[in-house]
Amino acid sequence: MAFDIDMIKQVYANMAERVDAAREITGKPLTLAEKILYSHLWDGTPSKAFVRGKDYVDFAPDRIACQDATAQMALLQFMQAGKAKVAVPTTVHCDHLIQAKEGAAKDLKHANNTSSEVFNFLESVSNKYGIGFWKPGAGIIHQVVLENYAFPGGMMIGTDSHTVNAGGLGMVAVGVGGADAVDVMAGMAWELKFPKLIGVKLTGKLSGWTAPKDVILKVAEILTVKGGTGAIVEYFGPGASAMSCTGKGTICNMGAEIGATTSTFGYDESMERYLRATDRADVADAANEIKEYLTADADVYDNPEKYFDQVIEINLSELGPLLNGPFTPDLSTPVGSEMTEKANSNGWPMQVEWGLIGSCTNSSYEDLSRASSIAQQALDKGLKTKAEFGINPGSEQVRYTAERDGILQVFEKLDAKIFTNACGPCIGQWARYSDPKNAPKNSIVHSFNRNFAKRADGNPNTHAFVASPELTAAIAIAGRLDFNPLTDKLINENGEEVMLDEPTGWELPPRGFEVKENGYLAPKEDGSDVVVNVADDSERLQLLTPFEPIGNSIIGAKLLIKAFGKCTTDHISMAGPWLRYRGHLDNIANNTLIGAVNAFNQKTNFVKNQLTGEYDAVPATQRAYKAAGIKSVVVGDHNYGEGSSREHAAMQPRHLGVAAVIVKSFARIHETNLKKQGMLGLTFDNEEDYDLIQEDDTFNFIDLNEFAPDKQLTVEVVHKDGTKDTIKLNHTYNKAQIAWYKEGSALNLIKKQNA
């Protein structure tokens, strides 16, 4: 039986009335995304039509999911909210703090030893506040959510950008910062700008070497890493219906890489099959009773141009396998000769050193079975892998079932390393090198979602390419980036030419899923007697001190850094070895913006301290300003803060005294995170004003006392020679968000209201 089945049935009981009301108010047929949004309004039954991309709306999510790296800061904040229990079903999943090195058993034991303080903290807080807890090794958060909690027509938020994976089961599932999650945990509304809608019509059918991963790799090529910003992507058409539920999850998962709010699919038979296979027949039965409300109205899919802000059509029968990368997930290349040309012209290493299969994007039973069919061919045809092989199963249920069915043993016969059921290399938890900074130039291929520089192994010279699990397996066997399994032959141990056949696999395990110990711990019914201890001298955990309001007068703020080009949350707050400090704000603040490129010298972590005239690390420079009582400003380029939802990228600059971030454009989650922490997130009215900012600049915000919705702010930029430029800045703050700023943070306002 499903978790929280009564809650799910209540959502379905309200859905028809609310969707019917929304249809009447808007005067048109509704997309699936609109049905879910309008049926989850904080005020209940809809009473007005909202303007896409403009209106801020209060929603009531059904549940929350947190992974261990972000859960620390989220729960540290929730502990300040004055609540005895979370207001909605919430889970914590320990999947980020497990480093991949020697293999599952040794790596898990090492993680439990080195991070026991954090795991014990998360377990005790979960027990105290009524939160479900998934132990280390239980699985990757998004795969576990898909198997246990996701349901068609639901709304959930999660403190990880790939929460969107649950769209594979027809949810509106959105990645948020911990402060957003704390609002909902505390029984308050979740605010979101009503999204625009992008429709993706899938015709034809996947076959051969083409996989669901190739669909989202193609969409990323079309829309780029910022093309989905502020929008929900809704997939439909015969190609969508013919796809497995976990395949849909893969596509939704990587929607985070195009900046989309989330992605989703309408409820269909593949979702019903998956629900029943994962012991949730009760959810499938309930969904079947209202299934017309769990997909778009017929006319929407028949005439999509009338109902979506943008429509893309992809013929799956014409789509081939793709490789995206390096260094960005939207640079797409078909396998074969085009890759040869690109690699040669760009100096990409042609030899592939590692093939990695897993992550929250591609670690389902279907993914492992299809990849293992390629691995089995290598064994049968006398081939050895030219690259090293690593496998991260998505959950203990997937791992146990795959081992029972002999799938993992196939990989092991090719000397693959089976890592823990955890994120591992996908989020930088990979002990590949002893000295990543000086590691050699190389190429790897993986079935993950992100491939920014240094993302997987800390090596800036690693060229990471994203592909489907089956293509990753084939390239690992061939050892070459330009290998085309459709046409290219390989030489086996006997000197014979052989070709790999098309991959095969199972949508669901023929003998059903099985698991002995899934790793779940239910919380106490009454956790009031649970004591949560945080040692004063801990290096890993630190109780939070509320932020003081920045105020309505910012005069004499210094430029901290003018970031050049791509500046993701990985650049602002790196993962990898820094994950150990995710629960200690002051310690992790020592990695603030160390990956951002300084526009004035094209170096990282090397900025001018205006107080001394000397160059130093970004955090050290900022701490000097803070010690002197001087606020500072960060300036950035387009899509600033893309990537992971980590709110540390907002909390760290705030903790160190940054008052404002001024950029050409923001990634959605990061802009919200800045607002939540009581900072100014502003954009240039004229993008070319970015070029006016000089290295020794001082900023005076001359009309901040008039901060109001839809009203520009003005900053006077004073240069070293005494000359000035007056620049107009835009913002998207509404009245409630301005109240966060004035109180010092959204959490401060929650505490004040609870008091």
Short mmCIF file of N, CA and C in Angstrom, two decimals, residues 209 371 373-383 414 470-479 483-490 497-503:
data_model
loop_
_atom_site.label_atom_id
_atom_site.label_comp_id
_atom_site.label_asym_id
_atom_site.label_seq_id
_atom_site.Cartn_x
_atom_site.Cartn_y
_atom_site.Cartn_z
N TRP A 209 18.84 2.14 -30.80
CA TRP A 209 19.76 2.74 -29.85
C TRP A 209 19.23 4.03 -29.24
N ALA A 371 21.36 -1.38 -20.35
CA ALA A 371 22.82 -1.25 -20.39
C ALA A 371 23.49 -2.60 -20.23
N SER A 373 22.41 -5.41 -21.26
CA SER A 373 22.31 -6.18 -22.50
C SER A 373 23.50 -5.89 -23.41
N ILE A 374 24.01 -4.65 -23.34
CA ILE A 374 25.21 -4.30 -24.12
C ILE A 374 26.44 -4.93 -23.46
N ALA A 375 26.49 -4.88 -22.13
CA ALA A 375 27.61 -5.50 -21.43
C ALA A 375 27.66 -7.00 -21.68
N GLN A 376 26.49 -7.64 -21.72
CA GLN A 376 26.43 -9.08 -21.99
C GLN A 376 26.96 -9.40 -23.38
N GLN A 377 26.67 -8.53 -24.34
CA GLN A 377 27.19 -8.74 -25.69
C GLN A 377 28.71 -8.70 -25.71
N ALA A 378 29.27 -7.80 -24.93
CA ALA A 378 30.73 -7.72 -24.86
C ALA A 378 31.30 -9.04 -24.38
N LEU A 379 30.67 -9.63 -23.37
CA LEU A 379 31.12 -10.93 -22.86
C LEU A 379 30.95 -12.02 -23.91
N ASP A 380 29.80 -12.02 -24.58
CA ASP A 380 29.50 -13.06 -25.56
C ASP A 380 30.37 -12.96 -26.81
N LYS A 381 30.76 -11.74 -27.16
CA LYS A 381 31.48 -11.53 -28.41
C LYS A 381 32.98 -11.34 -28.20
N GLY A 382 33.44 -11.62 -27.00
CA GLY A 382 34.88 -11.59 -26.75
C GLY A 382 35.47 -10.20 -26.71
N LEU A 383 34.71 -9.22 -26.23
CA LEU A 383 35.20 -7.84 -26.16
C LEU A 383 35.58 -7.49 -24.72
N LEU A 414 32.63 -7.66 -16.29
CA LEU A 414 33.43 -6.73 -17.09
C LEU A 414 34.27 -5.82 -16.19
N GLU A 470 22.62 2.93 -22.24
CA GLU A 470 23.05 1.94 -23.22
C GLU A 470 24.18 2.47 -24.11
N LEU A 471 24.11 3.76 -24.47
CA LEU A 471 25.19 4.34 -25.26
C LEU A 471 26.45 4.49 -24.41
N THR A 472 26.27 4.85 -23.15
CA THR A 472 27.41 4.93 -22.23
C THR A 472 28.13 3.58 -22.16
N ALA A 473 27.36 2.50 -22.05
CA ALA A 473 27.96 1.16 -22.00
C ALA A 473 28.73 0.86 -23.29
N ALA A 474 28.14 1.19 -24.43
CA ALA A 474 28.78 0.91 -25.72
C ALA A 474 30.09 1.69 -25.86
N ILE A 475 30.06 2.97 -25.47
CA ILE A 475 31.27 3.79 -25.60
C ILE A 475 32.34 3.34 -24.61
N ALA A 476 31.92 2.89 -23.43
CA ALA A 476 32.90 2.36 -22.47
C ALA A 476 33.60 1.12 -23.03
N ILE A 477 32.85 0.32 -23.75
CA ILE A 477 33.42 -0.89 -24.36
C ILE A 477 34.37 -0.51 -25.49
N ALA A 478 33.94 0.44 -26.33
CA ALA A 478 34.76 0.86 -27.47
C ALA A 478 35.94 1.72 -27.04
N GLY A 479 35.72 2.54 -26.00
CA GLY A 479 36.80 3.40 -25.51
C GLY A 479 37.03 4.65 -26.32
N PHE A 483 32.64 6.68 -31.20
CA PHE A 483 32.13 5.37 -31.57
C PHE A 483 30.64 5.45 -31.88
N ASN A 484 30.26 4.90 -33.04
CA ASN A 484 28.86 4.85 -33.45
C ASN A 484 28.41 3.39 -33.48
N PRO A 485 27.65 2.96 -32.49
CA PRO A 485 27.28 1.54 -32.42
C PRO A 485 26.37 1.09 -33.56
N LEU A 486 25.77 2.04 -34.27
CA LEU A 486 24.90 1.68 -35.38
C LEU A 486 25.69 1.21 -36.60
N THR A 487 26.95 1.70 -36.71
CA THR A 487 27.71 1.42 -37.94
C THR A 487 29.11 0.87 -37.70
N ASP A 488 29.69 1.13 -36.55
CA ASP A 488 31.11 0.83 -36.34
C ASP A 488 31.33 -0.59 -35.82
N LYS A 489 32.41 -1.19 -36.27
CA LYS A 489 32.79 -2.53 -35.83
C LYS A 489 33.92 -2.45 -34.80
N LEU A 490 34.01 -3.47 -33.98
CA LEU A 490 35.05 -3.57 -32.97
C LEU A 490 35.84 -4.86 -33.19
N GLU A 497 36.21 -9.03 -36.38
CA GLU A 497 35.36 -7.84 -36.39
C GLU A 497 33.96 -8.22 -35.91
N VAL A 498 33.48 -7.50 -34.93
CA VAL A 498 32.12 -7.75 -34.43
C VAL A 498 31.39 -6.42 -34.28
N MET A 499 30.07 -6.48 -34.29
CA MET A 499 29.24 -5.29 -34.05
C MET A 499 28.33 -5.55 -32.86
N LEU A 500 28.01 -4.49 -32.17
CA LEU A 500 27.05 -4.59 -31.08
C LEU A 500 25.64 -4.53 -31.63
N ASP A 501 24.79 -5.41 -31.15
CA ASP A 501 23.39 -5.39 -31.55
C ASP A 501 22.64 -4.33 -30.74
N GLU A 502 21.42 -4.04 -31.16
CA GLU A 502 20.61 -3.05 -30.46
C GLU A 502 20.35 -3.49 -29.03
N PRO A 503 20.27 -2.55 -28.11
CA PRO A 503 20.01 -2.92 -26.71
C PRO A 503 18.60 -3.46 -26.51
#
